[in-house]
């Protein structure tokens, strides 16, 4: 289980947000006239997040606005839906398409299916970043938006946001930046002197941004933010119903009723930590990430995927089955993400990892040595499944396997 908050679940920051959530467990911001304080909490969480992402800079235009959502997927879904409807109004596009890099989050596939949008997914470049030239080649008169990640979930690498912004601006289309992982790290990493390229609303062409408070914002699970450059764009996110016998209805996000407890928890988390708290947390996790990256480079059988910009470190091997290494690491209590294209693993470094960097590297060296000396799958391991899935030329069959697996587990 990936946990972003450090320390014990019975004290400190955990205890704080648990108390805040319990105080507002009965509230529902659908009824703002009744639960006015929750409405203020949401407005302040959105405003504080927007401030981190350039809302007070002149280049942002001074109209950044947004809403809280249930997570990064809903934030992305709303940004895509909003971009679709905005482009329909602005350019008359009725057969919408979007162009994304293959490293972009799977939530865009979900959005494409939900909102009947044709998805064009293009390979990344040799640095594992979105290939601006390739994306340009796929833009046509039906394109409503392009996407950039800061960083991408698979490899922790920031796409060329400025170049993508110029591209979107030149075609007059929307450009969404996925900051679900980076929103509460990159602003502070920049302050600490790390070479962070532009990524927020100060970049011309960016029309929307998503960022998760429940990741490095250390808020309770189920809290994310979607932001827009101005109100003209955001209005296309809302659903207003005038002909319902139940009365006039308007809703800002996908959910109608929403848990005010999570909004209160997010507000409490941000107020408790403040700029200094996030800065100190970022210092710790960035230093831990660099130590892990350095340690992996010293294991000759492994290689780092690209050049990580943040707190995700992805690694593979050209001499070992990396998924067998993952099975060994799972047996030691480590839960790493298995990736494809290329076959690799990544660790998402959180405050939980800061005190155990040396232990992780020791266990990883042991796991590599074990696989090197005794190659082959272990009993109950997932390496054969990942390996076989990666080699199947019929991706439809892989998709069917995934659907059947999900159908049998929920």
Short mmCIF file of C-alpha atoms in Angstrom, two decimals:
data_model
loop_
_atom_site.label_atom_id
_atom_site.label_comp_id
_atom_site.label_asym_id
_atom_site.label_seq_id
_atom_site.Cartn_x
_atom_site.Cartn_y
_atom_site.Cartn_z
CA UNK A 1 0.00 0.00 0.00
CA UNK A 2 1.40 3.40 -1.01
CA UNK A 3 1.18 5.92 1.83
CA UNK A 4 2.33 9.51 1.43
CA UNK A 5 2.03 10.53 5.09
CA UNK A 6 4.94 9.76 7.37
CA UNK A 7 4.79 8.37 10.87
CA UNK A 8 2.22 6.30 12.75
CA UNK A 9 -1.49 6.17 11.93
CA UNK A 10 -2.36 6.92 15.56
CA UNK A 11 -0.53 10.23 15.95
CA UNK A 12 0.75 13.38 14.26
CA UNK A 13 -0.61 14.30 10.84
CA UNK A 14 -2.71 11.14 10.57
CA UNK A 15 -4.45 12.00 13.82
CA UNK A 16 -5.06 15.59 12.72
CA UNK A 17 -6.80 14.77 9.45
CA UNK A 18 -8.75 11.92 11.05
CA UNK A 19 -10.11 14.35 13.64
CA UNK A 20 -10.98 16.95 10.97
CA UNK A 21 -12.78 14.31 8.89
CA UNK A 22 -14.76 13.01 11.86
CA UNK A 23 -15.94 16.54 12.74
CA UNK A 24 -17.49 16.98 9.28
CA UNK A 25 -18.52 13.40 8.53
CA UNK A 26 -22.18 14.39 8.22
CA UNK A 27 -21.69 17.28 5.78
CA UNK A 28 -22.46 17.49 2.07
CA UNK A 29 -21.39 20.49 -0.04
CA UNK A 30 -24.27 19.80 -2.43
CA UNK A 31 -26.26 21.77 0.16
CA UNK A 32 -24.08 24.86 0.48
CA UNK A 33 -26.85 26.80 2.20
CA UNK A 34 -26.72 24.30 5.07
CA UNK A 35 -22.99 23.48 5.19
CA UNK A 36 -21.48 26.89 4.53
CA UNK A 37 -18.18 26.20 6.28
CA UNK A 38 -17.45 23.27 3.94
CA UNK A 39 -17.98 25.60 0.98
CA UNK A 40 -15.43 28.00 2.46
CA UNK A 41 -12.98 25.15 3.05
CA UNK A 42 -13.23 24.07 -0.59
CA UNK A 43 -12.79 27.62 -1.88
CA UNK A 44 -9.69 28.07 0.28
CA UNK A 45 -8.17 24.71 -0.71
CA UNK A 46 -8.67 25.60 -4.38
CA UNK A 47 -7.23 29.10 -3.88
CA UNK A 48 -4.16 27.84 -2.00
CA UNK A 49 -3.51 25.20 -4.64
CA UNK A 50 -3.94 27.70 -7.47
CA UNK A 51 -1.44 29.98 -5.73
CA UNK A 52 1.14 27.17 -5.81
CA UNK A 53 0.56 26.76 -9.55
CA UNK A 54 1.00 30.35 -10.68
CA UNK A 55 -2.37 32.04 -10.11
CA UNK A 56 -0.78 35.20 -8.70
CA UNK A 57 1.71 35.52 -11.54
CA UNK A 58 0.83 38.02 -14.27
CA UNK A 59 1.26 35.37 -16.97
CA UNK A 60 -1.65 33.36 -15.53
CA UNK A 61 -4.16 36.02 -16.48
CA UNK A 62 -5.45 36.41 -12.93
CA UNK A 63 -8.61 34.31 -13.40
CA UNK A 64 -7.52 30.82 -12.30
CA UNK A 65 -10.51 28.92 -10.88
CA UNK A 66 -11.43 25.34 -10.09
CA UNK A 67 -13.09 22.73 -7.92
CA UNK A 68 -12.29 19.82 -5.65
CA UNK A 69 -12.88 16.31 -6.97
CA UNK A 70 -12.67 12.72 -5.72
CA UNK A 71 -9.21 12.08 -7.20
CA UNK A 72 -6.89 12.52 -10.15
CA UNK A 73 -9.08 10.46 -12.46
CA UNK A 74 -12.16 12.63 -11.86
CA UNK A 75 -10.06 15.77 -12.27
CA UNK A 76 -8.81 14.50 -15.64
CA UNK A 77 -12.30 13.37 -16.69
CA UNK A 78 -13.68 16.82 -15.94
CA UNK A 79 -10.84 18.59 -17.76
CA UNK A 80 -11.44 16.44 -20.84
CA UNK A 81 -15.22 16.90 -20.75
CA UNK A 82 -14.79 20.64 -20.27
CA UNK A 83 -12.28 20.90 -23.12
CA UNK A 84 -14.61 18.95 -25.40
CA UNK A 85 -17.57 21.22 -24.74
CA UNK A 86 -15.47 24.40 -24.83
CA UNK A 87 -14.01 23.45 -28.21
CA UNK A 88 -17.48 22.58 -29.51
CA UNK A 89 -18.62 26.08 -28.59
CA UNK A 90 -15.47 27.81 -29.77
CA UNK A 91 -14.69 25.87 -32.98
CA UNK A 92 -17.79 23.81 -33.70
CA UNK A 93 -15.98 20.47 -33.27
CA UNK A 94 -18.51 17.63 -33.17
CA UNK A 95 -16.19 14.65 -33.71
CA UNK A 96 -13.62 15.37 -31.00
CA UNK A 97 -10.13 13.88 -30.80
CA UNK A 98 -7.28 14.28 -28.32
CA UNK A 99 -3.59 13.52 -28.67
CA UNK A 100 -1.57 12.17 -25.76
CA UNK A 101 1.80 10.52 -25.18
CA UNK A 102 1.82 6.80 -24.33
CA UNK A 103 3.15 7.77 -20.90
CA UNK A 104 0.02 9.83 -20.13
CA UNK A 105 -2.27 8.42 -17.46
CA UNK A 106 -4.88 5.78 -18.29
CA UNK A 107 -7.57 8.20 -17.06
CA UNK A 108 -7.46 9.76 -20.55
CA UNK A 109 -8.48 6.40 -22.03
CA UNK A 110 -11.34 6.31 -19.55
CA UNK A 111 -12.35 9.85 -20.52
CA UNK A 112 -12.22 8.96 -24.22
CA UNK A 113 -14.55 6.01 -23.63
CA UNK A 114 -16.94 7.93 -21.39
CA UNK A 115 -17.19 11.04 -23.57
CA UNK A 116 -16.96 9.52 -27.05
CA UNK A 117 -13.64 11.12 -27.96
CA UNK A 118 -11.17 9.57 -30.39
CA UNK A 119 -7.85 9.03 -28.61
CA UNK A 120 -4.57 9.27 -30.48
CA UNK A 121 -1.74 7.92 -28.32
CA UNK A 122 1.78 8.54 -29.66
CA UNK A 123 5.15 7.08 -28.55
CA UNK A 124 7.47 9.04 -26.28
CA UNK A 125 10.89 10.20 -27.46
CA UNK A 126 14.25 8.69 -26.53
CA UNK A 127 14.21 10.63 -23.24
CA UNK A 128 10.80 9.11 -22.39
CA UNK A 129 9.15 12.52 -22.72
CA UNK A 130 6.13 13.48 -24.82
CA UNK A 131 7.35 13.83 -28.42
CA UNK A 132 6.20 17.30 -29.50
CA UNK A 133 6.90 16.65 -33.18
CA UNK A 134 4.92 13.40 -33.15
CA UNK A 135 2.02 15.05 -31.33
CA UNK A 136 1.99 17.88 -33.88
CA UNK A 137 1.71 15.33 -36.69
CA UNK A 138 -1.47 13.89 -35.16
CA UNK A 139 -3.28 17.22 -34.68
CA UNK A 140 -6.10 17.83 -37.14
CA UNK A 141 -9.28 19.91 -37.44
CA UNK A 142 -11.08 17.66 -34.92
CA UNK A 143 -8.42 17.90 -32.20
CA UNK A 144 -9.79 19.46 -29.04
CA UNK A 145 -6.79 19.06 -26.75
CA UNK A 146 -3.29 17.77 -26.10
CA UNK A 147 -1.83 16.64 -22.79
CA UNK A 148 1.41 16.96 -20.85
CA UNK A 149 2.47 15.32 -17.57
CA UNK A 150 4.60 16.87 -14.83
CA UNK A 151 5.78 14.31 -14.12
CA UNK A 152 4.44 11.24 -15.92
CA UNK A 153 3.35 8.40 -13.64
CA UNK A 154 5.47 5.65 -15.24
CA UNK A 155 8.95 7.21 -15.11
CA UNK A 156 8.75 10.43 -13.08
CA UNK A 157 9.84 12.54 -16.05
CA UNK A 158 8.41 15.99 -16.87
CA UNK A 159 7.15 16.49 -20.42
CA UNK A 160 8.24 19.60 -22.39
CA UNK A 161 5.36 21.72 -21.09
CA UNK A 162 6.50 25.00 -22.66
CA UNK A 163 6.83 23.46 -26.12
CA UNK A 164 3.47 21.73 -25.81
CA UNK A 165 1.92 25.01 -24.66
CA UNK A 166 3.23 26.80 -27.74
CA UNK A 167 1.88 23.99 -29.91
CA UNK A 168 -1.60 24.15 -28.36
CA UNK A 169 -1.67 27.92 -28.55
CA UNK A 170 -0.68 27.92 -32.22
CA UNK A 171 -3.60 25.59 -33.07
CA UNK A 172 -6.07 27.30 -30.73
CA UNK A 173 -6.81 24.08 -28.82
CA UNK A 174 -6.86 23.14 -25.14
CA UNK A 175 -3.81 21.90 -23.26
CA UNK A 176 -4.15 20.00 -19.98
CA UNK A 177 -1.20 19.50 -17.63
CA UNK A 178 -1.41 16.48 -15.34
CA UNK A 179 0.19 17.59 -12.07
CA UNK A 180 -1.54 14.91 -9.99
CA UNK A 181 1.84 13.75 -8.68
CA UNK A 182 3.86 16.94 -9.03
CA UNK A 183 1.53 19.70 -7.84
CA UNK A 184 2.64 19.65 -4.22
CA UNK A 185 6.31 18.84 -4.91
CA UNK A 186 7.54 20.74 -7.98
CA UNK A 187 6.84 24.28 -6.67
CA UNK A 188 8.88 23.49 -3.56
CA UNK A 189 11.60 21.54 -5.37
CA UNK A 190 12.13 24.63 -7.50
CA UNK A 191 12.50 26.76 -4.35
CA UNK A 192 15.07 24.26 -3.08
CA UNK A 193 17.17 24.79 -6.21
CA UNK A 194 16.34 21.69 -8.23
CA UNK A 195 16.33 22.29 -12.02
CA UNK A 196 12.56 22.13 -12.55
CA UNK A 197 11.34 23.23 -16.00
CA UNK A 198 8.14 25.35 -16.32
CA UNK A 199 4.97 23.34 -15.64
CA UNK A 200 2.07 25.53 -14.47
CA UNK A 201 -0.26 28.39 -15.51
CA UNK A 202 2.70 30.68 -16.13
CA UNK A 203 3.17 28.68 -19.36
CA UNK A 204 1.22 30.20 -22.24
CA UNK A 205 -1.24 27.73 -23.76
CA UNK A 206 -2.06 25.79 -20.58
CA UNK A 207 -5.85 25.80 -20.22
CA UNK A 208 -6.32 23.35 -17.34
CA UNK A 209 -4.37 21.53 -14.64
CA UNK A 210 -5.11 18.62 -12.29
CA UNK A 211 -3.32 18.00 -9.01
CA UNK A 212 -3.99 15.58 -6.16
CA UNK A 213 -4.10 16.88 -2.60
CA UNK A 214 -4.32 13.28 -1.39
CA UNK A 215 -0.84 12.46 -2.68
CA UNK A 216 2.00 14.78 -1.67
CA UNK A 217 -0.51 17.31 -0.31
CA UNK A 218 -0.93 14.73 2.50
CA UNK A 219 -4.72 15.08 2.58
CA UNK A 220 -7.16 12.18 3.09
CA UNK A 221 -7.76 9.88 0.13
CA UNK A 222 -10.39 11.17 -2.24
CA UNK A 223 -9.21 14.77 -2.65
CA UNK A 224 -7.96 16.31 -5.88
CA UNK A 225 -8.20 19.68 -7.65
CA UNK A 226 -9.01 20.59 -11.24
CA UNK A 227 -8.10 24.15 -12.23
CA UNK A 228 -8.85 26.24 -15.33
CA UNK A 229 -7.24 29.34 -16.75
CA UNK A 230 -10.50 31.28 -16.64
CA UNK A 231 -14.21 31.10 -15.89
CA UNK A 232 -15.17 31.02 -19.57
CA UNK A 233 -13.56 27.58 -19.86
CA UNK A 234 -14.70 26.25 -16.47
CA UNK A 235 -18.38 26.99 -17.15
CA UNK A 236 -18.35 24.07 -19.57
CA UNK A 237 -17.60 21.73 -16.66
CA UNK A 238 -20.93 22.37 -14.94
CA UNK A 239 -24.23 20.58 -15.51
CA UNK A 240 -27.34 22.73 -15.15
CA UNK A 241 -30.83 21.21 -15.39
CA UNK A 242 -33.89 23.46 -15.77
CA UNK A 243 -36.73 21.04 -16.65
CA UNK A 244 -36.58 18.57 -13.75
CA UNK A 245 -39.72 18.26 -11.61
CA UNK A 246 -37.42 18.17 -8.60
CA UNK A 247 -36.53 21.81 -9.15
CA UNK A 248 -33.65 23.73 -10.62
CA UNK A 249 -30.37 21.79 -10.38
CA UNK A 250 -26.74 22.64 -11.00
CA UNK A 251 -23.67 20.58 -10.11
CA UNK A 252 -19.97 21.45 -10.55
CA UNK A 253 -18.43 17.95 -10.65
CA UNK A 254 -19.35 14.36 -11.57
CA UNK A 255 -20.66 13.53 -8.10
CA UNK A 256 -23.80 15.20 -6.80
CA UNK A 257 -23.47 14.55 -3.09
CA UNK A 258 -19.87 14.80 -1.96
CA UNK A 259 -18.22 14.03 1.39
CA UNK A 260 -17.58 17.29 3.20
CA UNK A 261 -15.35 15.34 5.58
CA UNK A 262 -12.67 14.94 2.89
CA UNK A 263 -12.79 18.63 2.03
CA UNK A 264 -12.35 19.50 5.70
CA UNK A 265 -9.49 17.01 5.95
CA UNK A 266 -7.73 18.55 2.96
CA UNK A 267 -8.15 22.04 4.39
CA UNK A 268 -6.78 20.92 7.77
CA UNK A 269 -3.80 19.20 6.10
CA UNK A 270 -2.83 22.28 4.09
CA UNK A 271 -3.32 24.70 6.99
CA UNK A 272 -1.32 22.50 9.36
CA UNK A 273 1.62 22.01 7.00
CA UNK A 274 1.80 25.42 5.37
CA UNK A 275 4.47 26.42 2.88
CA UNK A 276 7.29 25.60 5.31
CA UNK A 277 5.93 22.13 6.03
CA UNK A 278 5.66 21.25 2.35
CA UNK A 279 9.11 22.69 1.70
CA UNK A 280 10.67 20.53 4.41
CA UNK A 281 8.80 17.42 3.24
CA UNK A 282 9.97 18.04 -0.33
CA UNK A 283 13.56 18.41 0.83
CA UNK A 284 13.38 15.02 2.55
CA UNK A 285 11.73 13.08 -0.27
CA UNK A 286 13.83 14.67 -3.02
CA UNK A 287 17.03 13.79 -1.15
CA UNK A 288 15.79 10.25 -0.57
CA UNK A 289 14.88 9.93 -4.26
CA UNK A 290 18.34 11.02 -5.37
CA UNK A 291 19.93 8.54 -2.96
CA UNK A 292 17.78 5.72 -4.35
CA UNK A 293 18.56 6.74 -7.93
CA UNK A 294 22.29 6.77 -7.13
CA UNK A 295 22.06 3.40 -5.37
CA UNK A 296 20.26 1.75 -8.29
CA UNK A 297 22.85 3.07 -10.73
CA UNK A 298 25.49 1.27 -8.68
CA UNK A 299 23.76 -2.09 -9.29
CA UNK A 300 25.35 -3.13 -12.58
CA UNK A 301 22.46 -5.38 -13.65
CA UNK A 302 19.96 -2.48 -13.53
CA UNK A 303 19.52 0.80 -15.40
CA UNK A 304 17.47 3.91 -14.71
CA UNK A 305 14.70 4.82 -17.18
CA UNK A 306 15.50 8.31 -18.50
CA UNK A 307 16.36 11.11 -16.07
CA UNK A 308 13.84 11.29 -13.20
CA UNK A 309 12.79 14.86 -12.37
CA UNK A 310 11.03 14.21 -9.11
CA UNK A 311 10.29 11.44 -6.62
CA UNK A 312 9.52 8.56 -8.97
CA UNK A 313 12.47 6.39 -9.98
CA UNK A 314 11.90 3.77 -12.68
CA UNK A 315 14.43 1.06 -13.46
CA UNK A 316 14.81 -1.99 -15.68
CA UNK A 317 17.33 -4.63 -16.66
CA UNK A 318 18.71 -5.97 -19.92
CA UNK A 319 20.15 -9.11 -18.28
CA UNK A 320 17.44 -10.16 -15.79
CA UNK A 321 13.66 -10.57 -15.76
CA UNK A 322 12.78 -7.42 -13.85
CA UNK A 323 9.38 -8.86 -12.91
CA UNK A 324 11.11 -11.73 -11.14
CA UNK A 325 13.05 -9.12 -9.17
CA UNK A 326 9.71 -7.53 -8.31
CA UNK A 327 8.35 -10.83 -6.98
CA UNK A 328 11.38 -11.19 -4.69
CA UNK A 329 10.95 -7.59 -3.49
CA UNK A 330 7.26 -8.25 -2.79
CA UNK A 331 8.30 -11.14 -0.59
CA UNK A 332 10.48 -8.70 1.36
CA UNK A 333 7.53 -6.35 1.92
CA UNK A 334 8.17 -3.81 -0.86
CA UNK A 335 5.35 -2.93 -3.22
CA UNK A 336 6.68 -1.55 -6.51
CA UNK A 337 4.75 -0.73 -9.65
CA UNK A 338 5.30 -3.00 -12.66
CA UNK A 339 5.59 -1.07 -15.94
CA UNK A 340 5.76 -1.94 -19.64
CA UNK A 341 7.39 -0.49 -22.78
CA UNK A 342 10.04 -1.12 -21.55
CA UNK A 343 9.51 -3.78 -18.88
CA UNK A 344 10.51 -2.03 -15.67
CA UNK A 345 9.57 -1.16 -12.10
CA UNK A 346 9.23 2.11 -10.27
CA UNK A 347 9.29 3.27 -6.70
CA UNK A 348 7.26 6.33 -5.73
CA UNK A 349 9.25 7.83 -2.86
CA UNK A 350 7.20 9.17 0.06
CA UNK A 351 7.91 10.22 3.64
CA UNK A 352 7.49 6.55 4.60
CA UNK A 353 10.62 5.72 2.58
CA UNK A 354 12.89 8.45 3.97
CA UNK A 355 14.15 6.44 6.99
CA UNK A 356 14.51 3.16 5.05
CA UNK A 357 16.45 4.11 1.90
CA UNK A 358 19.44 1.95 2.86
CA UNK A 359 17.18 -1.01 3.64
CA UNK A 360 15.46 -0.69 0.26
CA UNK A 361 18.75 -0.61 -1.64
CA UNK A 362 20.09 -3.56 0.38
CA UNK A 363 16.99 -5.61 -0.36
CA UNK A 364 17.07 -4.65 -4.04
CA UNK A 365 20.69 -5.78 -4.37
CA UNK A 366 19.80 -9.07 -2.70
CA UNK A 367 16.78 -9.55 -4.99
CA UNK A 368 18.87 -8.92 -8.10
CA UNK A 369 21.50 -11.38 -6.89
CA UNK A 370 18.84 -14.01 -6.13
CA UNK A 371 17.33 -13.75 -9.62
CA UNK A 372 20.79 -13.75 -11.18
CA UNK A 373 21.75 -16.97 -9.39
CA UNK A 374 18.34 -18.66 -9.65
CA UNK A 375 16.46 -17.31 -12.68
CA UNK A 376 12.85 -18.36 -13.18
CA UNK A 377 9.50 -17.56 -11.62
CA UNK A 378 8.84 -18.17 -7.94
CA UNK A 379 5.72 -19.94 -6.70
CA UNK A 380 2.79 -17.53 -6.56
CA UNK A 381 4.71 -14.75 -8.29
CA UNK A 382 3.27 -12.46 -10.95
CA UNK A 383 6.31 -12.40 -13.25
CA UNK A 384 4.89 -15.01 -15.68
CA UNK A 385 1.63 -13.06 -16.00
CA UNK A 386 3.35 -9.73 -16.68
CA UNK A 387 5.81 -11.37 -19.02
CA UNK A 388 3.15 -13.18 -21.02
CA UNK A 389 0.89 -10.12 -21.21
CA UNK A 390 3.73 -8.02 -22.55
CA UNK A 391 4.45 -10.53 -25.33
CA UNK A 392 0.86 -11.04 -26.49
CA UNK A 393 0.49 -9.44 -29.94
CA UNK A 394 -3.31 -9.48 -29.62
CA UNK A 395 -3.89 -6.56 -27.24
CA UNK A 396 -7.63 -7.18 -27.43
CA UNK A 397 -7.04 -10.51 -25.70
CA UNK A 398 -5.07 -8.75 -22.95
CA UNK A 399 -7.92 -6.28 -22.56
CA UNK A 400 -10.42 -9.13 -22.28
CA UNK A 401 -8.27 -10.80 -19.61
CA UNK A 402 -8.21 -7.56 -17.60
CA UNK A 403 -11.99 -7.14 -17.85
CA UNK A 404 -12.62 -10.75 -16.80
CA UNK A 405 -10.21 -10.35 -13.87
CA UNK A 406 -12.02 -7.22 -12.71
CA UNK A 407 -15.41 -8.85 -13.19
CA UNK A 408 -14.33 -11.68 -10.92
CA UNK A 409 -12.95 -9.50 -8.14
CA UNK A 410 -15.65 -6.90 -7.55
#
